[in-house]
CSV table of C-alpha atoms and ligand atoms in Angstrom, one decimal:
chain,number,residue,atom,x,y,z
A,68,CYS,CA,113.4,-189.5,78.2
A,69,PHE,CA,113.5,-193.3,78.7
A,70,ALA,CA,113.1,-194.0,74.9
A,71,GLU,CA,116.0,-191.6,74.3
A,72,PHE,CA,118.1,-193.5,76.9
A,73,GLU,CA,117.3,-196.9,75.3
A,74,HIS,CA,118.0,-195.6,71.9
A,75,LEU,CA,121.5,-194.5,72.8
A,76,LEU,CA,122.3,-197.5,74.8
A,77,TRP,CA,121.3,-200.2,72.3
A,78,ILE,CA,123.5,-199.2,69.5
A,79,PHE,CA,126.3,-201.8,70.0
A,80,SER,CA,129.2,-199.3,69.5
A,81,LYS,CA,127.8,-197.1,72.3
A,82,THR,CA,127.5,-199.8,75.0
A,83,PHE,CA,130.6,-200.6,77.1
A,84,ILE,CA,130.0,-204.4,76.6
A,85,LYS,CA,132.2,-206.4,74.3
A,86,THR,CA,131.8,-210.0,73.5
A,87,LEU,CA,134.7,-212.0,74.9
A,88,ARG,CA,136.6,-214.9,73.3
A,89,SER,CA,136.8,-216.9,76.5
A,90,ALA,CA,135.1,-217.3,79.9
A,91,PRO,CA,136.9,-217.8,83.3
A,92,LYS,CA,138.5,-221.3,83.3
A,93,ASP,CA,136.6,-222.5,86.3
A,94,GLU,CA,133.3,-221.8,84.6
A,95,THR,CA,132.4,-225.2,83.2
A,96,ALA,CA,128.7,-225.1,82.3
A,97,ARG,CA,128.1,-224.0,78.7
A,98,GLY,CA,125.3,-221.6,79.5
A,99,ALA,CA,127.4,-219.9,82.2
A,100,GLN,CA,130.3,-219.5,79.7
A,101,PHE,CA,128.1,-218.0,77.1
A,102,LEU,CA,126.4,-215.6,79.6
A,103,ILE,CA,129.9,-214.2,80.4
A,104,ARG,CA,131.3,-214.3,76.9
A,105,ALA,CA,128.1,-212.6,75.4
A,106,GLY,CA,128.3,-209.8,78.0
A,107,TYR,CA,125.2,-210.6,80.2
A,108,ALA,CA,127.1,-211.3,83.4
A,109,HIS,CA,130.4,-210.8,85.0
A,110,LYS,CA,132.0,-213.0,87.5
A,111,GLU,CA,133.2,-211.2,90.6
A,112,LEU,CA,134.3,-214.4,92.5
A,113,ALA,CA,133.0,-217.9,92.9
A,114,GLY,CA,129.3,-217.7,93.4
A,115,VAL,CA,129.1,-213.9,93.0
A,116,TYR,CA,128.0,-212.3,89.7
A,117,ASP,CA,127.2,-208.9,88.3
A,118,TYR,CA,124.4,-208.4,85.8
A,119,LEU,CA,125.4,-206.2,82.9
A,120,PRO,CA,122.8,-204.2,80.8
A,121,LEU,CA,121.7,-207.2,78.6
A,122,GLY,CA,121.5,-209.5,81.6
A,123,LEU,CA,119.6,-207.0,83.7
A,124,ARG,CA,117.1,-206.7,81.0
A,125,VAL,CA,116.6,-210.5,81.0
A,126,LEU,CA,116.2,-210.5,84.8
A,127,GLU,CA,113.7,-207.6,84.6
A,128,ARG,CA,111.6,-209.4,81.9
A,129,ILE,CA,111.5,-212.6,84.1
A,130,LYS,CA,110.4,-210.5,87.0
A,131,SER,CA,107.7,-208.8,85.0
A,132,ILE,CA,106.1,-212.1,84.1
A,133,ILE,CA,106.2,-213.3,87.7
A,134,ARG,CA,104.9,-210.0,88.9
A,135,GLU,CA,101.9,-210.0,86.5
A,136,GLU,CA,100.9,-213.5,87.4
A,137,LEU,CA,101.2,-212.9,91.2
A,138,ASN,CA,99.3,-209.6,91.1
A,139,ALA,CA,96.6,-211.4,89.2
A,140,ILE,CA,96.0,-213.8,92.1
A,141,GLY,CA,95.9,-210.9,94.6
A,142,CYS,CA,99.4,-210.7,95.9
A,143,GLU,CA,101.0,-207.4,97.0
A,144,GLU,CA,104.6,-206.5,96.3
A,145,VAL,CA,106.9,-205.2,99.0
A,146,LEU,CA,110.7,-204.7,99.4
A,147,MET,CA,112.1,-205.8,102.7
A,148,SER,CA,115.5,-205.1,104.2
A,149,THR,CA,118.4,-207.3,103.6
A,150,LEU,CA,120.1,-206.5,107.0
A,151,GLN,CA,118.5,-208.8,109.6
A,152,ASN,CA,117.8,-208.2,113.3
A,153,PRO,CA,118.8,-211.4,115.1
A,154,ASP,CA,115.8,-211.3,117.5
A,155,PRO,CA,113.0,-213.0,115.5
A,156,TRP,CA,115.6,-215.5,114.2
A,157,ILE,CA,116.5,-216.4,117.7
A,158,LYS,CA,112.9,-216.9,118.6
A,159,THR,CA,112.4,-219.4,115.8
A,160,ASP,CA,115.8,-221.1,116.6
A,161,ARG,CA,117.3,-220.2,113.2
A,162,TRP,CA,120.0,-217.7,114.3
A,163,ASP,CA,122.3,-220.5,115.5
A,164,ILE,CA,124.9,-221.4,112.8
A,165,GLU,CA,124.5,-225.0,113.8
A,166,LYS,CA,120.9,-224.8,112.7
A,167,MET,CA,121.4,-222.5,109.7
A,168,ASP,CA,124.8,-223.0,108.3
A,169,ILE,CA,124.4,-220.7,105.4
A,170,TRP,CA,124.3,-217.4,107.3
A,171,PHE,CA,126.5,-214.5,106.4
A,172,ARG,CA,126.9,-212.3,109.5
A,173,THR,CA,128.3,-208.9,110.1
A,174,GLN,CA,129.2,-206.7,113.2
A,175,LEU,CA,127.6,-203.4,113.9
A,176,ALA,CA,130.2,-200.6,114.6
A,177,ALA,CA,128.2,-199.7,117.7
A,178,GLY,CA,128.3,-203.3,118.9
A,179,GLY,CA,126.1,-206.3,118.2
A,180,GLU,CA,125.5,-208.6,115.2
A,181,LEU,CA,123.4,-208.4,112.1
A,182,GLY,CA,122.7,-211.1,109.5
A,183,LEU,CA,122.4,-210.8,105.7
A,184,ALA,CA,119.0,-212.3,104.8
A,185,PRO,CA,119.1,-215.8,103.4
A,186,THR,CA,115.3,-215.8,103.3
A,187,HIS,CA,112.5,-213.8,104.9
A,188,GLU,CA,110.0,-215.9,106.9
A,189,GLU,CA,111.0,-214.3,110.2
A,190,PRO,CA,111.1,-210.6,109.3
A,191,ILE,CA,107.8,-210.8,107.3
A,192,THR,CA,106.0,-212.6,110.1
A,193,ASN,CA,107.4,-210.1,112.6
A,194,LEU,CA,106.4,-207.1,110.3
A,195,LEU,CA,102.8,-208.3,110.0
A,196,LYS,CA,102.3,-208.3,113.7
A,197,SER,CA,101.8,-204.5,113.3
A,198,TYR,CA,99.0,-205.1,110.8
A,199,ILE,CA,97.2,-208.4,111.5
A,200,LYS,CA,94.9,-208.3,114.5
A,201,SER,CA,91.6,-209.9,113.6
A,202,TYR,CA,90.1,-212.2,111.1
A,203,LYS,CA,89.1,-209.1,109.1
A,204,ASP,CA,92.8,-208.4,108.4
A,205,LEU,CA,93.3,-211.8,106.7
A,206,PRO,CA,94.2,-213.1,104.3
A,207,VAL,CA,97.5,-211.3,103.4
A,208,TYR,CA,99.7,-212.3,100.4
A,209,THR,CA,103.0,-210.4,100.2
A,210,TYR,CA,105.9,-211.0,97.9
A,211,GLN,CA,109.2,-209.4,96.9
A,212,PHE,CA,112.1,-209.6,94.5
A,213,GLN,CA,115.2,-209.4,96.6
A,214,THR,CA,118.8,-210.3,96.9
A,215,LYS,CA,119.4,-213.2,99.2
A,216,PHE,CA,122.8,-214.2,100.7
A,217,ARG,CA,123.7,-217.7,101.5
A,218,ASN,CA,127.1,-219.1,102.4
A,219,GLU,CA,126.7,-222.1,100.2
A,220,LEU,CA,129.5,-224.7,100.5
A,221,ARG,CA,129.8,-224.9,96.8
A,222,ALA,CA,128.9,-222.4,94.1
A,223,LYS,CA,127.9,-224.3,90.9
A,224,SER,CA,126.9,-223.9,87.3
A,225,GLY,CA,127.4,-220.2,86.9
A,226,ILE,CA,124.4,-218.2,88.1
A,227,MET,CA,122.4,-221.4,89.0
A,228,ARG,CA,123.9,-221.8,92.5
A,229,THR,CA,125.4,-218.6,93.9
A,230,ARG,CA,126.1,-217.0,97.3
A,231,GLU,CA,124.2,-213.9,96.4
A,232,PHE,CA,121.1,-214.4,94.2
A,233,ILE,CA,117.8,-212.9,93.3
A,234,MET,CA,114.7,-214.7,94.7
A,235,LYS,CA,111.1,-214.0,94.4
A,236,ASP,CA,109.7,-214.9,97.8
A,237,LEU,CA,105.9,-214.9,98.5
A,238,TYR,CA,104.4,-215.5,101.9
A,239,SER,CA,100.7,-216.2,102.6
A,240,PHE,CA,98.8,-215.5,105.9
A,241,SER,CA,95.5,-217.2,106.3
A,242,ALA,CA,92.8,-217.7,108.9
A,243,SER,CA,91.8,-221.2,108.1
A,244,ASP,CA,93.3,-224.4,106.4
A,245,GLU,CA,90.6,-224.0,103.7
A,246,GLU,CA,91.6,-220.5,102.9
A,247,HIS,CA,95.3,-221.6,102.8
A,248,GLU,CA,94.6,-224.5,100.5
A,249,THR,CA,92.7,-222.4,98.1
A,250,PHE,CA,95.5,-219.9,97.8
A,251,TYR,CA,98.1,-222.7,97.6
A,252,HIS,CA,96.3,-224.1,94.6
A,253,ALA,CA,96.1,-220.6,93.0
A,254,VAL,CA,99.9,-220.4,93.4
A,255,GLU,CA,100.4,-223.8,91.8
A,256,GLN,CA,98.4,-222.6,88.8
A,257,ALA,CA,100.2,-219.2,88.7
A,258,TYR,CA,103.5,-221.0,88.7
A,259,ALA,CA,102.5,-223.2,85.8
A,260,ARG,CA,101.6,-220.1,83.9
A,261,ILE,CA,104.8,-218.4,84.8
A,262,TYR,CA,107.0,-221.3,83.7
A,263,THR,CA,105.0,-221.6,80.4
A,264,ARG,CA,105.5,-217.9,79.7
A,265,LEU,CA,109.2,-218.2,80.5
A,266,GLY,CA,109.4,-220.9,77.8
A,267,ILE,CA,110.2,-223.8,80.1
A,268,GLY,CA,106.7,-225.0,80.7
A,269,GLU,CA,107.0,-228.3,78.8
A,270,ASP,CA,110.1,-229.3,80.7
A,271,THR,CA,109.1,-228.1,84.2
A,272,TYR,CA,107.4,-230.5,86.5
A,273,GLN,CA,105.7,-230.0,89.8
A,274,THR,CA,107.2,-232.6,92.0
A,275,PHE,CA,106.5,-234.1,95.4
A,276,ALA,CA,109.3,-233.1,97.7
A,277,SER,CA,109.9,-233.6,101.4
A,278,GLY,CA,107.5,-231.5,103.4
A,279,GLY,CA,109.3,-230.5,106.5
A,280,VAL,CA,107.5,-230.6,109.9
A,281,PHE,CA,103.9,-229.9,109.2
A,282,SER,CA,102.7,-231.1,105.9
A,283,LYS,CA,103.4,-234.4,104.3
A,284,TYR,CA,104.8,-233.0,101.1
A,285,SER,CA,106.0,-229.7,99.8
A,286,HIS,CA,106.1,-229.2,96.1
A,287,GLU,CA,109.0,-228.2,94.0
A,288,PHE,CA,109.1,-227.0,90.4
A,289,GLN,CA,111.9,-228.9,88.7
A,290,THR,CA,113.2,-228.1,85.1
A,291,LEU,CA,114.9,-230.9,83.2
A,292,THR,CA,118.5,-230.0,82.4
A,293,ASP,CA,121.7,-232.0,82.3
A,294,VAL,CA,123.5,-229.5,84.6
A,295,GLY,CA,120.8,-229.7,87.3
A,296,GLU,CA,121.9,-230.8,90.7
A,297,ASP,CA,118.8,-232.8,91.5
A,298,THR,CA,117.4,-236.1,90.2
A,299,ILE,CA,113.7,-236.5,89.7
A,300,TYR,CA,111.7,-239.6,89.1
A,301,TYR,CA,108.7,-239.8,86.8
A,302,ASN,CA,106.2,-242.4,85.4
A,303,ALA,CA,105.4,-242.9,81.7
A,304,ASP,CA,102.8,-240.2,81.3
A,305,ARG,CA,104.6,-238.0,83.8
A,306,SER,CA,101.5,-237.7,86.0
A,307,VAL,CA,103.6,-238.6,89.0
A,308,VAL,CA,106.9,-236.8,89.4
A,309,LEU,CA,108.9,-237.0,92.6
A,310,ASN,CA,112.2,-235.9,94.2
A,311,GLU,CA,114.9,-238.4,95.2
A,312,GLU,CA,114.5,-237.6,98.9
A,313,VAL,CA,110.9,-238.9,98.9
A,314,LEU,CA,111.6,-242.0,96.8
A,315,ASN,CA,110.6,-244.7,99.4
A,316,ASP,CA,108.1,-247.6,99.6
A,317,GLU,CA,105.6,-245.7,101.7
A,318,VAL,CA,105.5,-242.7,99.3
A,319,LEU,CA,105.3,-244.9,96.2
A,320,THR,CA,102.4,-246.8,97.7
A,321,GLU,CA,100.6,-243.6,98.5
A,322,LEU,CA,101.1,-242.2,95.0
A,323,GLY,CA,100.1,-245.5,93.5
A,324,VAL,CA,103.3,-246.1,91.4
A,325,GLN,CA,105.9,-248.8,91.5
A,326,ARG,CA,109.7,-248.2,91.5
A,327,ASN,CA,110.2,-250.0,88.2
A,328,GLU,CA,107.7,-247.8,86.4
A,329,LEU,CA,109.8,-244.7,87.2
A,330,GLU,CA,112.5,-243.2,85.1
A,331,SER,CA,115.0,-240.7,86.4
A,332,ALA,CA,116.4,-237.4,84.9
A,333,LYS,CA,118.6,-234.5,86.0
A,334,ALA,CA,116.7,-231.4,86.9
A,335,ALA,CA,117.2,-228.0,88.6
A,336,GLU,CA,114.8,-226.6,91.2
A,337,VAL,CA,113.4,-223.4,89.8
A,338,GLY,CA,110.8,-222.9,92.5
A,339,ASN,CA,109.0,-224.4,95.5
A,340,ILE,CA,105.9,-224.0,97.6
A,341,PHE,CA,105.5,-224.9,101.2
A,342,THR,CA,102.7,-225.2,103.7
A,343,LEU,CA,104.1,-223.8,106.9
A,344,LYS,CA,101.1,-223.8,109.2
A,345,THR,CA,102.2,-222.2,112.4
A,346,LYS,CA,105.9,-223.0,112.2
A,347,TYR,CA,106.8,-219.2,112.3
A,348,SER,CA,103.6,-217.6,113.5
A,349,ALA,CA,103.6,-219.6,116.8
A,350,PRO,CA,107.1,-218.7,118.0
A,351,LEU,CA,106.8,-215.1,116.7
A,352,ASP,CA,103.3,-214.8,118.1
A,353,LEU,CA,101.5,-213.7,115.0
A,354,SER,CA,97.9,-214.3,115.8
A,355,PHE,CA,94.4,-213.1,115.1
A,356,THR,CA,91.1,-212.9,116.9
A,357,ASP,CA,88.3,-214.9,115.2
A,358,ARG,CA,84.6,-214.1,115.1
A,359,ASP,CA,84.0,-215.5,118.5
A,360,GLY,CA,86.8,-213.5,120.0
A,361,GLU,CA,89.2,-216.4,120.3
A,362,ARG,CA,93.0,-216.0,119.5
A,363,HIS,CA,94.7,-218.3,116.9
A,364,PRO,CA,98.1,-218.3,115.3
A,365,VAL,CA,98.0,-217.3,111.6
A,366,LEU,CA,98.4,-220.1,109.1
A,367,MET,CA,101.3,-219.5,106.7
A,368,GLY,CA,102.7,-220.7,103.4
A,369,CYS,CA,105.9,-219.7,101.5
A,370,TYR,CA,106.5,-219.8,97.8
A,371,GLY,CA,109.9,-219.2,96.2
A,372,ILE,CA,111.2,-218.8,92.7
A,373,GLY,CA,114.9,-218.5,92.0
A,374,VAL,CA,114.8,-215.6,89.5
A,375,SER,CA,118.5,-215.6,88.7
A,376,ARG,CA,118.6,-219.4,88.7
A,377,VAL,CA,115.8,-219.4,86.2
A,378,MET,CA,117.8,-217.2,83.9
A,379,GLY,CA,120.8,-219.6,84.3
A,380,VAL,CA,118.6,-222.7,83.6
A,381,ILE,CA,117.1,-221.1,80.5
A,382,ALA,CA,120.5,-220.0,79.2
A,383,GLU,CA,121.8,-223.6,79.8
A,384,LYS,CA,118.8,-225.4,78.3
A,385,PHE,CA,118.4,-223.6,75.1
A,386,ALA,CA,122.1,-222.8,74.2
A,387,ASP,CA,123.6,-224.6,71.2
A,388,GLU,CA,127.2,-224.8,70.2
A,389,LYS,CA,127.2,-221.2,68.9
A,390,GLY,CA,125.7,-219.4,71.8
A,391,LEU,CA,122.6,-218.5,73.7
A,392,VAL,CA,119.0,-218.9,72.4
A,393,TRP,CA,116.5,-216.8,74.4
A,394,PRO,CA,112.8,-217.4,74.3
A,395,GLU,CA,111.1,-214.4,72.9
A,396,SER,CA,109.3,-213.7,76.2
A,397,ILE,CA,112.5,-212.9,78.1
A,398,ALA,CA,115.0,-212.0,75.4
A,399,PRO,CA,116.6,-208.6,76.1
A,400,PHE,CA,115.6,-207.5,72.6
A,401,LYS,CA,113.7,-209.1,69.8
A,402,VAL,CA,115.8,-208.4,66.8
A,403,TYR,CA,119.6,-208.2,66.2
A,404,LEU,CA,120.0,-205.8,63.3
A,405,ILE,CA,122.9,-205.9,61.0
A,406,GLY,CA,123.6,-203.5,58.1
A,407,ILE,CA,126.1,-204.4,55.5
A,408,GLY,CA,127.6,-202.0,53.0
A,409,GLU,CA,126.9,-198.3,52.8
A,410,LYS,CA,123.2,-198.4,51.8
A,411,GLY,CA,122.6,-201.4,54.1
A,412,MET,CA,124.0,-199.5,57.1
A,413,GLN,CA,121.9,-196.4,56.2
A,414,GLN,CA,118.7,-198.5,55.9
A,415,ALA,CA,119.4,-200.4,59.2
A,416,GLY,CA,120.0,-197.1,61.0
A,417,ALA,CA,116.7,-195.7,59.7
A,418,TRP,CA,114.8,-198.8,60.9
A,419,TYR,CA,116.5,-198.7,64.2
A,420,GLN,CA,115.3,-195.1,64.8
A,421,GLY,CA,111.8,-196.2,64.4
A,422,HIS,CA,112.0,-199.2,66.8
A,423,ALA,CA,114.2,-198.3,69.7
A,424,GLY,CA,113.6,-200.7,72.5
A,425,SER,CA,113.1,-203.9,70.6
A,426,ILE,CA,116.1,-203.8,68.3
A,427,PHE,CA,119.8,-204.2,69.1
A,428,PHE,CA,121.6,-202.5,66.3
A,429,ASP,CA,125.1,-203.9,65.6
A,430,ASP,CA,126.6,-200.8,64.0
A,431,ARG,CA,130.2,-201.7,64.7
A,432,ASP,CA,132.8,-201.4,62.0
A,433,LEU,CA,133.5,-205.1,61.8
A,434,ARG,CA,133.4,-207.8,59.1
A,435,PRO,CA,129.9,-209.3,58.6
A,436,GLY,CA,131.2,-212.7,59.7
A,437,GLU,CA,132.1,-211.3,63.1
A,438,LYS,CA,128.7,-209.7,63.5
A,439,PHE,CA,127.0,-212.9,62.6
A,440,ALA,CA,129.0,-214.8,65.1
A,441,ASP,CA,128.2,-212.3,67.8
A,442,SER,CA,124.5,-212.3,67.0
A,443,GLU,CA,124.6,-216.1,67.5
A,444,LEU,CA,126.5,-215.8,70.8
A,445,ILE,CA,124.1,-213.1,72.1
A,446,GLY,CA,121.1,-215.2,71.1
A,447,LEU,CA,118.3,-212.7,70.3
A,448,PRO,CA,115.3,-214.5,68.7
A,449,TYR,CA,115.7,-212.9,65.3
A,450,ARG,CA,118.5,-211.5,63.1
A,451,LEU,CA,117.6,-209.0,60.5
A,452,VAL,CA,120.3,-208.4,57.8
A,453,VAL,CA,120.0,-205.6,55.3
A,454,SER,CA,122.8,-205.2,52.8
A,455,ASP,CA,123.4,-203.4,49.5
A,456,LYS,CA,122.7,-206.7,47.8
A,457,THR,CA,119.4,-207.4,49.5
A,458,LEU,CA,118.3,-203.8,49.0
A,459,ALA,CA,119.0,-204.2,45.2
A,460,ALA,CA,116.3,-206.8,45.4
A,461,ASP,CA,114.1,-204.6,47.6
A,462,SER,CA,114.5,-207.1,50.5
A,463,CYS,CA,116.1,-208.1,53.7
A,464,GLU,CA,116.9,-211.4,55.4
A,465,LEU,CA,115.3,-212.6,58.7
A,466,THR,CA,116.9,-215.5,60.5
A,467,THR,CA,115.3,-217.3,63.4
A,468,ARG,CA,118.0,-218.0,66.0
A,469,ALA,CA,116.4,-221.2,67.4
A,470,THR,CA,116.0,-222.9,64.0
A,471,GLY,CA,118.5,-221.2,61.9
A,472,GLU,CA,115.8,-220.8,59.2
A,473,THR,CA,116.2,-217.7,57.0
A,474,LYS,CA,113.4,-215.9,55.2
A,475,ILE,CA,113.7,-213.3,52.5
A,476,LEU,CA,111.3,-210.4,53.2
B,725,LIG,P1,118.3,-225.7,96.8
B,725,LIG,O1,117.7,-227.0,97.3
B,725,LIG,O2,118.5,-225.6,95.4
B,725,LIG,O3,119.4,-225.2,97.7
B,725,LIG,P2,116.4,-224.3,98.5
B,725,LIG,O4,115.6,-225.5,99.0
B,725,LIG,O5,117.5,-223.8,99.4
B,725,LIG,O6,117.1,-224.6,97.1
B,725,LIG,P3,114.7,-222.0,98.9
B,725,LIG,O7,115.4,-221.7,100.1
B,725,LIG,O8,113.3,-222.4,99.0
B,725,LIG,O9,115.4,-223.2,98.1
B,725,LIG,O10,114.8,-220.9,97.8
B,725,LIG,C1,113.8,-220.7,96.8
B,725,LIG,C2,114.4,-220.8,95.4
B,725,LIG,O11,115.5,-220.0,95.3
B,725,LIG,C3,114.8,-222.2,95.0
B,725,LIG,O12,113.7,-223.0,94.5
B,725,LIG,C4,115.9,-222.0,94.0
B,725,LIG,O13,115.3,-221.8,92.7
B,725,LIG,C5,116.5,-220.6,94.4
B,725,LIG,N1,117.8,-220.8,95.1
B,725,LIG,C6,118.0,-221.4,96.3
B,725,LIG,N2,119.3,-221.4,96.6
B,725,LIG,C7,119.9,-220.7,95.5
B,725,LIG,C8,121.3,-220.3,95.3
B,725,LIG,N3,122.2,-220.6,96.1
B,725,LIG,N4,121.5,-219.7,94.1
B,725,LIG,C9,120.6,-219.4,93.2
B,725,LIG,N5,119.3,-219.7,93.4
B,725,LIG,C10,118.9,-220.4,94.6
B,726,LIG,MG1,119.5,-224.4,99.5
């Protein structure tokens, strides 16, 4: 049934998507313009986007990679509510708009207020009070993919900074510092594998960032890109990379580098990992009984990845003047298939039938030049062209989008 659905959807003439000649005027970043023009995303209003069939497929493929790597280190997926009860947020002092200026709030018809979740430390901590009682119930590692709402002052760079976005948020609950550290390192390594599989491993650095109240540093994962909002500093072999906010004499001494050894670059934060210790478990009273019958607050960590931001960063980074260039691991389809001429179209159609799901078949009644231009805009890894002419030579042409290189097969 699913194969049938895919088969019908991914013939170009059967989808509702059309490539557009222009993007909204206020959309300045190149990747964002292409995402809209190529039919991956639609702009509802500033900082609010819809994902169309092609874009949804990219998001789902990014999520699959993250899911595989997190499941492999023992994490359990959940899906929590977006509507938020103020109570736990009041207990941690984060309900106050003065403290958390990015809240979206709404009124209940029956009276009272609710929030739209900007993050989930409070509700997940509160939820686990029903399940964590003793050291035997620990550790717990839960994550989700979910829509977050943030009343950001400025929306920027298309889907890179929005007011509604998809985040993967993971929370860890441990009985000891040692257990927490071990998991924290496992996440560092899982993140490195995730960014490598997403095709941005070489340009993504784990940076020292400001740590908040309890640990000296947190870590961020920053991907080099000209449209990034952050500036990172790195030494020659890039063994020390740090965020601007921790660039001070004390930190430099501790990391054993000097200011004049560091170069700077623009980057976008694609993920972060935090040691929280008892920041949320203490006020929300999430505790466990140890072997000796003593009560302790649970030790927590939180670990985010901006799923939709990652998509925006990848779109931006790899785009060229003609359009998007997706890494194979997250491209919505592998091959953009074009048939030219009567026999070419027939052959393309026959191939398509045998490969539904990995081929996007441009069967539209358009000039070849228009199809070529759209194939470059949409940015699938390969373009396969079969025409009456290539068939006469018993061949077809395979072009790699990233290099423009064509092979006769
Ligand atoms: P930033 O400094 O970019 O505002 P943050 O410190 O608020 O990020 P978290 O609250 O930890 O980030 O969110 C986890 C991840 O979600 C971030 O690393 C980022 O990739 C992504 N993210 C955060 N805010 C947004 C947003 N407004 N739009 C899209 N993605 C976001
Ligand atoms: Mg933020």
